[in-house]
Amino acid sequence: MSILRSWNRRWFRRTCGVLCALLLAGFQAEAGPLADAAKAAEEKAASGDVVGAYETLAEATADFAMTLPFTVKKAVFVTGKPSAYGAYDERTNSVFKAGEPLVTYVELLGLDWKPVEDGRRQANFTVDLAITDTSGQTLASQESFGNFTFTGFVRNQEIFTHLTLDVSGADPGDYVLHYTIKDTVGGTTAEVEQPFTLAAQ
């Protein structure tokens, strides 16, 4: 019995070794630019080139992001103007008092960038808005409610903005805020939909 268990253990180890080797070979065969960049970054970091390692990964991440569909990564009502990417105070509810502005924090993913002068890159997006009732009837709308341009030497992936809407004079009730965000470089759009309530005074 012990001989059989020993043989089974040896067979298991050999089989696992073969499977792991095959999986590793398959992974390496399928590895793409991100895996290549990670390896190059690790080599640079090991040699002491910390900045080069970071820049290699950042450039690969920017290349990868441009292959993704243009998407709203996050859209939430906040209590005021955000101070930075990811630095905001989310509202605990979407009920607003009369005269209180609606402030939406938005993070974007997959923006396209185009080359401009002096080696810089540029991204641009516009925002259309519409307010509907809960049945979907449009009550108000505005094209190019916002227009945002980012220009720099790197394709920054921490892109965010905040949108402030004044609904003073609207009747109390339930509404839906729609933002259509247009990547003008890539020619694609992404949608934000935020139900909200205006409380009676």
Coordinates of C-alpha atoms in Angstrom, one line a residue:
M1 CA 0.0 0.0 0.0
S2 CA 2.8 2.4 0.9
I3 CA 4.5 1.7 -2.5
L4 CA 1.2 2.5 -4.3
R5 CA 0.9 5.8 -2.4
S6 CA 4.5 6.7 -3.2
W7 CA 3.9 5.9 -6.9
N8 CA 0.8 8.1 -6.8
R9 CA 2.6 10.9 -5.3
R10 CA 5.4 10.7 -7.9
W11 CA 2.8 10.5 -10.7
F12 CA 1.0 13.5 -9.2
R13 CA 4.2 15.6 -9.0
R14 CA 5.2 14.7 -12.6
T15 CA 1.7 15.4 -13.9
C16 CA 1.5 18.8 -12.1
G17 CA 5.0 19.7 -13.4
V18 CA 4.0 18.9 -17.0
L19 CA 0.7 20.8 -16.7
C20 CA 2.4 23.8 -15.1
A21 CA 5.0 23.9 -17.8
L22 CA 2.3 23.7 -20.5
L23 CA 0.2 26.5 -18.8
L24 CA 3.3 28.7 -18.5
A25 CA 4.2 28.1 -22.1
G26 CA 0.7 28.9 -23.1
F27 CA 0.7 32.1 -21.1
Q28 CA 4.0 33.2 -22.5
A29 CA 2.7 32.4 -26.0
E30 CA -0.4 34.5 -25.4
A31 CA 1.4 37.3 -23.5
G32 CA 0.8 40.7 -25.0
P33 CA 2.2 44.2 -24.7
L34 CA 1.1 44.6 -21.1
A35 CA 3.0 41.4 -20.0
D36 CA 6.0 42.5 -22.1
A37 CA 6.0 45.9 -20.5
A38 CA 5.7 44.4 -17.0
K39 CA 8.7 42.3 -17.6
A40 CA 10.7 45.2 -19.0
A41 CA 9.6 47.4 -16.0
E42 CA 10.7 44.7 -13.6
E43 CA 14.1 44.5 -15.3
K44 CA 14.5 48.2 -15.1
A45 CA 13.4 48.4 -11.5
A46 CA 15.9 45.6 -10.6
S47 CA 18.7 47.5 -12.2
G48 CA 17.8 50.6 -10.2
D49 CA 16.0 52.5 -13.0
V50 CA 12.9 53.3 -10.9
V51 CA 11.7 56.1 -13.1
G52 CA 12.2 54.1 -16.3
A53 CA 10.2 51.2 -14.8
Y54 CA 7.3 53.5 -13.9
E55 CA 7.3 55.2 -17.3
T56 CA 7.4 51.9 -19.1
L57 CA 4.3 50.7 -17.3
A58 CA 2.5 54.0 -17.6
E59 CA 3.0 54.1 -21.4
A60 CA 1.9 50.5 -21.7
T61 CA -1.2 51.2 -19.6
A62 CA -2.0 54.3 -21.8
D63 CA -1.7 52.1 -24.9
F64 CA -4.0 49.5 -23.4
A65 CA -6.6 52.1 -22.3
M66 CA -6.9 53.3 -25.9
T67 CA -8.0 49.8 -27.0
L68 CA -10.9 49.8 -24.5
P69 CA -14.4 51.1 -25.3
F70 CA -14.9 54.7 -24.1
T71 CA -16.6 54.2 -20.7
V72 CA -17.8 56.2 -17.7
K73 CA -15.8 54.5 -14.9
K74 CA -17.7 56.3 -12.1
A75 CA -20.4 58.9 -11.9
V76 CA -21.8 59.9 -8.5
F77 CA -23.5 62.9 -6.9
V78 CA -21.0 64.7 -4.5
T79 CA -21.3 67.3 -1.8
G80 CA -19.1 69.8 -3.5
K81 CA -16.2 70.3 -5.9
P82 CA -13.7 67.4 -5.9
S83 CA -10.2 68.3 -5.0
A84 CA -8.5 65.7 -7.2
Y85 CA -9.0 62.3 -9.0
G86 CA -10.7 60.0 -6.5
A87 CA -10.8 62.8 -3.9
Y88 CA -14.5 63.6 -3.4
D89 CA -17.3 63.3 -0.8
E90 CA -20.2 61.3 -2.2
R91 CA -23.7 62.3 -1.2
T92 CA -25.6 59.9 1.0
N93 CA -28.7 60.3 -1.1
S94 CA -30.0 61.9 -4.3
V95 CA -32.6 64.1 -2.6
F96 CA -31.9 67.8 -3.2
K97 CA -33.4 70.9 -1.5
A98 CA -34.9 73.8 -3.5
G99 CA -32.0 75.8 -5.0
E100 CA -29.3 73.2 -4.1
P101 CA -27.0 72.5 -7.1
L102 CA -26.6 69.0 -8.5
V103 CA -22.8 68.2 -8.6
T104 CA -21.7 65.1 -10.3
Y105 CA -18.2 63.6 -10.1
V106 CA -17.2 61.7 -13.2
E107 CA -14.3 59.5 -14.0
L108 CA -13.6 58.4 -17.6
L109 CA -11.8 55.4 -19.1
G110 CA -10.7 54.8 -22.7
L111 CA -10.3 58.3 -24.0
D112 CA -8.5 58.6 -27.3
W113 CA -5.5 61.0 -27.6
K114 CA -4.1 62.7 -30.6
P115 CA -0.6 64.2 -31.2
V116 CA -0.3 68.0 -31.1
E117 CA 2.6 70.4 -31.2
D118 CA 5.9 69.9 -29.4
G119 CA 5.3 66.2 -28.8
R120 CA 2.3 66.7 -26.6
R121 CA -0.9 64.6 -26.7
Q122 CA -4.4 65.9 -26.4
A123 CA -7.8 64.5 -25.4
N124 CA -11.1 66.3 -25.6
F125 CA -14.7 65.5 -24.7
T126 CA -18.0 67.4 -24.6
V127 CA -21.1 66.9 -22.5
D128 CA -24.7 67.1 -23.5
L129 CA -27.4 67.1 -20.8
A130 CA -31.1 66.2 -20.6
I131 CA -33.5 66.1 -17.8
T132 CA -36.5 63.7 -18.1
D133 CA -39.4 62.7 -15.8
T134 CA -39.6 59.1 -14.7
S135 CA -41.6 58.2 -17.8
G136 CA -38.8 59.3 -20.0
Q137 CA -40.3 62.5 -21.3
T138 CA -37.6 65.2 -21.9
L139 CA -38.2 68.3 -19.9
A140 CA -35.0 70.2 -20.6
S141 CA -31.9 69.6 -22.7
Q142 CA -28.7 71.4 -23.7
E143 CA -26.0 70.4 -26.1
S144 CA -22.3 71.1 -25.3
F145 CA -23.2 71.8 -21.6
G146 CA -19.5 71.2 -21.0
N147 CA -16.3 71.1 -23.1
F148 CA -13.1 69.7 -21.6
T149 CA -9.6 69.5 -23.1
F150 CA -6.5 67.8 -21.6
T151 CA -3.1 68.5 -23.2
G152 CA 0.3 67.2 -22.0
F153 CA 3.3 65.1 -22.6
V154 CA 1.7 62.0 -21.1
R155 CA -1.7 60.4 -21.8
N156 CA -3.0 60.8 -18.2
Q157 CA -5.3 58.0 -17.2
E158 CA -6.7 59.7 -14.1
I159 CA -9.2 61.8 -16.1
F160 CA -12.1 63.3 -14.1
T161 CA -14.4 66.2 -14.1
H162 CA -17.3 67.6 -12.1
L163 CA -20.5 68.8 -13.6
T164 CA -22.7 71.3 -11.7
L165 CA -26.3 71.8 -12.7
D166 CA -28.7 74.5 -11.3
V167 CA -32.3 73.3 -11.3
S168 CA -33.7 76.3 -9.4
G169 CA -37.4 76.9 -10.2
A170 CA -38.1 73.2 -11.1
D171 CA -41.2 71.7 -9.4
P172 CA -40.7 69.2 -6.6
G173 CA -40.7 65.6 -7.8
D174 CA -38.7 62.7 -9.2
Y175 CA -36.5 63.3 -12.3
V176 CA -33.6 61.6 -14.2
L177 CA -30.5 63.5 -15.2
H178 CA -28.8 62.2 -18.4
Y179 CA -25.3 63.2 -19.5
T180 CA -24.0 62.2 -22.9
I181 CA -20.2 62.4 -22.9
K182 CA -18.6 62.5 -26.4
D183 CA -15.0 61.7 -27.0
T184 CA -14.4 64.1 -29.9
V185 CA -11.0 62.5 -30.8
G186 CA -12.3 58.9 -30.9
G187 CA -15.8 59.8 -32.1
T188 CA -17.5 57.7 -29.4
T189 CA -19.9 58.4 -26.6
A190 CA -20.7 57.2 -23.1
E191 CA -23.8 57.8 -21.0
V192 CA -24.5 58.8 -17.4
E193 CA -28.0 58.4 -15.9
Q194 CA -28.7 59.7 -12.4
P195 CA -32.2 59.6 -10.9
F196 CA -32.8 62.4 -8.4
T197 CA -35.6 64.0 -6.3
L198 CA -36.3 67.6 -5.7
A199 CA -37.9 67.9 -2.2
A200 CA -40.8 70.1 -1.5
Q201 CA -40.0 73.2 0.5

